[in-house]
Amino acid sequence: MKKLIFGMLLVASACTTKPLGMSVPTQAGHNLHSAKVAVDSCSQEADEGGNSAVIGGYATNILLWGIVIGPAVTAPFQDELRAQGEIDQVDRCLRARGFERRELSAGESFWVRNAFGDERERRLDHLVGGGTIETYGTPNS
Protein backbone atom coordinates (compact mmCIF):
# COMPACT_ATOMS: atom_id res chain seq x y z
CA MET A 1 0.00 0.00 0.00
CA LYS A 2 2.83 2.41 0.87
CA LYS A 3 4.42 1.70 -2.50
CA LEU A 4 1.18 2.56 -4.28
CA ILE A 5 0.78 5.85 -2.39
CA PHE A 6 4.43 6.75 -3.05
CA GLY A 7 3.96 5.93 -6.74
CA MET A 8 0.86 8.11 -6.98
CA LEU A 9 2.68 11.03 -5.35
CA LEU A 10 5.65 10.58 -7.67
CA VAL A 11 3.41 10.51 -10.73
CA ALA A 12 1.50 13.58 -9.58
CA SER A 13 4.68 15.52 -8.86
CA ALA A 14 6.26 14.56 -12.18
CA CYS A 15 3.23 15.81 -14.06
CA THR A 16 2.91 19.22 -12.45
CA THR A 17 4.42 22.44 -13.64
CA LYS A 18 5.47 25.47 -11.71
CA PRO A 19 3.38 28.53 -12.51
CA LEU A 20 5.49 30.85 -14.62
CA GLY A 21 5.06 34.47 -13.66
CA MET A 22 6.94 37.48 -14.90
CA SER A 23 10.63 37.11 -14.13
CA VAL A 24 14.01 38.45 -15.15
CA PRO A 25 17.46 36.88 -15.11
CA THR A 26 19.60 38.79 -12.64
CA GLN A 27 23.32 39.10 -12.13
CA ALA A 28 25.23 41.99 -10.64
CA GLY A 29 27.02 44.07 -13.26
CA HIS A 30 24.82 42.89 -16.14
CA ASN A 31 22.14 44.68 -18.12
CA LEU A 32 19.19 43.86 -20.35
CA HIS A 33 21.37 43.31 -23.42
CA SER A 34 23.67 40.78 -21.75
CA ALA A 35 20.66 38.99 -20.24
CA LYS A 36 18.99 38.79 -23.68
CA VAL A 37 22.15 37.32 -25.19
CA ALA A 38 22.34 34.71 -22.40
CA VAL A 39 18.64 33.82 -22.70
CA ASP A 40 18.87 33.54 -26.49
CA SER A 41 21.90 31.28 -26.21
CA CYS A 42 20.35 29.14 -23.47
CA SER A 43 17.04 28.87 -25.33
CA GLN A 44 18.81 26.77 -27.95
CA GLU A 45 19.18 24.06 -25.27
CA ALA A 46 15.47 24.05 -24.36
CA ASP A 47 14.57 21.13 -26.64
CA GLU A 48 17.13 18.94 -24.91
CA GLY A 49 15.54 19.62 -21.52
CA GLY A 50 12.03 19.08 -22.84
CA ASN A 51 12.92 15.77 -24.46
CA SER A 52 14.70 14.57 -21.31
CA ALA A 53 11.69 15.43 -19.16
CA VAL A 54 9.30 13.53 -21.42
CA ILE A 55 11.59 10.49 -21.66
CA GLY A 56 12.06 10.54 -17.89
CA GLY A 57 8.32 10.77 -17.33
CA TYR A 58 7.64 7.79 -19.56
CA ALA A 59 10.49 5.75 -18.07
CA THR A 60 9.42 6.46 -14.50
CA ASN A 61 5.80 5.60 -15.13
CA ILE A 62 6.69 2.43 -17.03
CA LEU A 63 8.77 1.34 -14.04
CA LEU A 64 5.95 2.20 -11.64
CA TRP A 65 2.91 1.05 -13.62
CA GLY A 66 4.18 -1.32 -16.28
CA ILE A 67 4.51 -1.19 -20.04
CA VAL A 68 0.78 -0.78 -20.71
CA ILE A 69 -0.45 1.55 -17.98
CA GLY A 70 2.75 3.64 -17.61
CA PRO A 71 2.55 5.34 -21.03
CA ALA A 72 -1.21 5.86 -20.58
CA VAL A 73 -0.53 7.70 -17.31
CA THR A 74 2.18 9.89 -18.88
CA ALA A 75 0.62 10.73 -22.27
CA PRO A 76 -1.96 13.26 -21.01
CA PHE A 77 0.80 15.27 -19.32
CA GLN A 78 3.42 15.09 -22.06
CA ASP A 79 3.06 18.73 -23.14
CA GLU A 80 3.32 19.99 -19.57
CA LEU A 81 6.35 17.78 -18.92
CA ARG A 82 8.03 19.08 -22.07
CA ALA A 83 7.31 22.73 -21.25
CA GLN A 84 8.60 22.40 -17.69
CA GLY A 85 11.69 20.51 -18.89
CA GLU A 86 12.44 23.30 -21.35
CA ILE A 87 12.07 25.96 -18.66
CA ASP A 88 14.26 24.01 -16.26
CA GLN A 89 16.97 23.51 -18.91
CA VAL A 90 17.09 27.23 -19.72
CA ASP A 91 17.28 28.01 -16.00
CA ARG A 92 20.16 25.52 -15.54
CA CYS A 93 22.02 27.08 -18.46
CA LEU A 94 21.49 30.60 -17.10
CA ARG A 95 22.68 29.52 -13.64
CA ALA A 96 25.82 28.09 -15.23
CA ARG A 97 26.40 31.57 -16.71
CA GLY A 98 25.94 33.18 -13.30
CA PHE A 99 22.36 34.40 -13.74
CA GLU A 100 19.51 33.67 -11.38
CA ARG A 101 15.78 33.78 -12.16
CA ARG A 102 14.10 36.50 -10.14
CA GLU A 103 10.31 36.34 -10.01
CA LEU A 104 8.91 39.84 -10.03
CA SER A 105 6.31 40.89 -7.50
CA ALA A 106 2.95 42.18 -8.71
CA GLY A 107 4.15 45.74 -8.05
CA GLU A 108 7.36 45.22 -10.01
CA SER A 109 5.48 43.63 -12.91
CA PHE A 110 3.10 46.59 -13.00
CA TRP A 111 6.06 49.00 -12.79
CA VAL A 112 7.75 47.38 -15.81
CA ARG A 113 4.60 46.90 -17.90
CA ASN A 114 3.59 50.52 -17.50
CA ALA A 115 6.83 51.94 -18.84
CA PHE A 116 7.57 52.29 -22.53
CA GLY A 117 10.57 52.74 -24.79
CA ASP A 118 13.81 53.84 -23.20
CA GLU A 119 12.28 54.10 -19.73
CA ARG A 120 11.17 50.46 -19.82
CA GLU A 121 14.66 49.41 -20.91
CA ARG A 122 16.24 51.43 -18.06
CA ARG A 123 13.92 49.77 -15.56
CA LEU A 124 14.70 46.29 -16.89
CA ASP A 125 18.44 47.09 -16.89
CA HIS A 126 18.08 48.04 -13.23
CA LEU A 127 16.22 44.83 -12.33
CA VAL A 128 18.62 42.60 -14.31
CA GLY A 129 21.53 44.18 -12.45
CA GLY A 130 19.90 43.20 -9.15
CA GLY A 131 18.13 46.46 -8.33
CA THR A 132 14.68 46.98 -6.91
CA ILE A 133 11.96 49.58 -7.35
CA GLU A 134 13.11 51.22 -4.13
CA THR A 135 16.69 51.65 -5.38
CA TYR A 136 15.74 52.82 -8.89
CA GLY A 137 17.07 56.27 -9.66
CA THR A 138 19.35 56.50 -6.63
CA PRO A 139 22.91 57.53 -7.41
CA ASN A 140 25.55 54.82 -7.31
CA SER A 141 28.04 55.47 -4.53
PDB file of C-alpha atoms in Angstrom, residues 35-94:
ATOM      1  CA  ALA A  35      20.657  38.992 -20.237  1.00  0.00           C
ATOM      2  CA  LYS A  36      18.988  38.791 -23.680  1.00  0.00           C
ATOM      3  CA  VAL A  37      22.152  37.316 -25.188  1.00  0.00           C
ATOM      4  CA  ALA A  38      22.338  34.711 -22.405  1.00  0.00           C
ATOM      5  CA  VAL A  39      18.637  33.819 -22.702  1.00  0.00           C
ATOM      6  CA  ASP A  40      18.871  33.537 -26.493  1.00  0.00           C
ATOM      7  CA  SER A  41      21.900  31.283 -26.206  1.00  0.00           C
ATOM      8  CA  CYS A  42      20.355  29.135 -23.472  1.00  0.00           C
ATOM      9  CA  SER A  43      17.042  28.867 -25.332  1.00  0.00           C
ATOM     10  CA  GLN A  44      18.810  26.773 -27.947  1.00  0.00           C
ATOM     11  CA  GLU A  45      19.180  24.063 -25.275  1.00  0.00           C
ATOM     12  CA  ALA A  46      15.474  24.054 -24.360  1.00  0.00           C
ATOM     13  CA  ASP A  47      14.570  21.132 -26.645  1.00  0.00           C
ATOM     14  CA  GLU A  48      17.128  18.945 -24.906  1.00  0.00           C
ATOM     15  CA  GLY A  49      15.540  19.619 -21.517  1.00  0.00           C
ATOM     16  CA  GLY A  50      12.027  19.077 -22.840  1.00  0.00           C
ATOM     17  CA  ASN A  51      12.923  15.773 -24.459  1.00  0.00           C
ATOM     18  CA  SER A  52      14.697  14.569 -21.308  1.00  0.00           C
ATOM     19  CA  ALA A  53      11.689  15.427 -19.156  1.00  0.00           C
ATOM     20  CA  VAL A  54       9.297  13.526 -21.418  1.00  0.00           C
ATOM     21  CA  ILE A  55      11.589  10.493 -21.662  1.00  0.00           C
ATOM     22  CA  GLY A  56      12.063  10.544 -17.886  1.00  0.00           C
ATOM     23  CA  GLY A  57       8.321  10.772 -17.335  1.00  0.00           C
ATOM     24  CA  TYR A  58       7.638   7.792 -19.561  1.00  0.00           C
ATOM     25  CA  ALA A  59      10.494   5.747 -18.069  1.00  0.00           C
ATOM     26  CA  THR A  60       9.422   6.461 -14.496  1.00  0.00           C
ATOM     27  CA  ASN A  61       5.796   5.599 -15.129  1.00  0.00           C
ATOM     28  CA  ILE A  62       6.693   2.426 -17.025  1.00  0.00           C
ATOM     29  CA  LEU A  63       8.772   1.338 -14.037  1.00  0.00           C
ATOM     30  CA  LEU A  64       5.946   2.197 -11.637  1.00  0.00           C
ATOM     31  CA  TRP A  65       2.911   1.052 -13.617  1.00  0.00           C
ATOM     32  CA  GLY A  66       4.184  -1.318 -16.283  1.00  0.00           C
ATOM     33  CA  ILE A  67       4.511  -1.187 -20.035  1.00  0.00           C
ATOM     34  CA  VAL A  68       0.779  -0.779 -20.713  1.00  0.00           C
ATOM     35  CA  ILE A  69      -0.452   1.551 -17.976  1.00  0.00           C
ATOM     36  CA  GLY A  70       2.750   3.641 -17.612  1.00  0.00           C
ATOM     37  CA  PRO A  71       2.545   5.338 -21.030  1.00  0.00           C
ATOM     38  CA  ALA A  72      -1.212   5.859 -20.581  1.00  0.00           C
ATOM     39  CA  VAL A  73      -0.528   7.700 -17.315  1.00  0.00           C
ATOM     40  CA  THR A  74       2.177   9.892 -18.884  1.00  0.00           C
ATOM     41  CA  ALA A  75       0.621  10.733 -22.267  1.00  0.00           C
ATOM     42  CA  PRO A  76      -1.959  13.265 -21.014  1.00  0.00           C
ATOM     43  CA  PHE A  77       0.796  15.267 -19.315  1.00  0.00           C
ATOM     44  CA  GLN A  78       3.422  15.087 -22.057  1.00  0.00           C
ATOM     45  CA  ASP A  79       3.064  18.729 -23.142  1.00  0.00           C
ATOM     46  CA  GLU A  80       3.318  19.987 -19.571  1.00  0.00           C
ATOM     47  CA  LEU A  81       6.352  17.782 -18.916  1.00  0.00           C
ATOM     48  CA  ARG A  82       8.027  19.082 -22.073  1.00  0.00           C
ATOM     49  CA  ALA A  83       7.306  22.730 -21.251  1.00  0.00           C
ATOM     50  CA  GLN A  84       8.596  22.404 -17.686  1.00  0.00           C
ATOM     51  CA  GLY A  85      11.690  20.512 -18.892  1.00  0.00           C
ATOM     52  CA  GLU A  86      12.443  23.301 -21.353  1.00  0.00           C
ATOM     53  CA  ILE A  87      12.065  25.964 -18.656  1.00  0.00           C
ATOM     54  CA  ASP A  88      14.257  24.012 -16.257  1.00  0.00           C
ATOM     55  CA  GLN A  89      16.970  23.507 -18.908  1.00  0.00           C
ATOM     56  CA  VAL A  90      17.092  27.231 -19.724  1.00  0.00           C
ATOM     57  CA  ASP A  91      17.280  28.014 -15.997  1.00  0.00           C
ATOM     58  CA  ARG A  92      20.159  25.524 -15.542  1.00  0.00           C
ATOM     59  CA  CYS A  93      22.024  27.078 -18.457  1.00  0.00           C
ATOM     60  CA  LEU A  94      21.494  30.596 -17.104  1.00  0.00           C
TER      61      LEU A  94
END
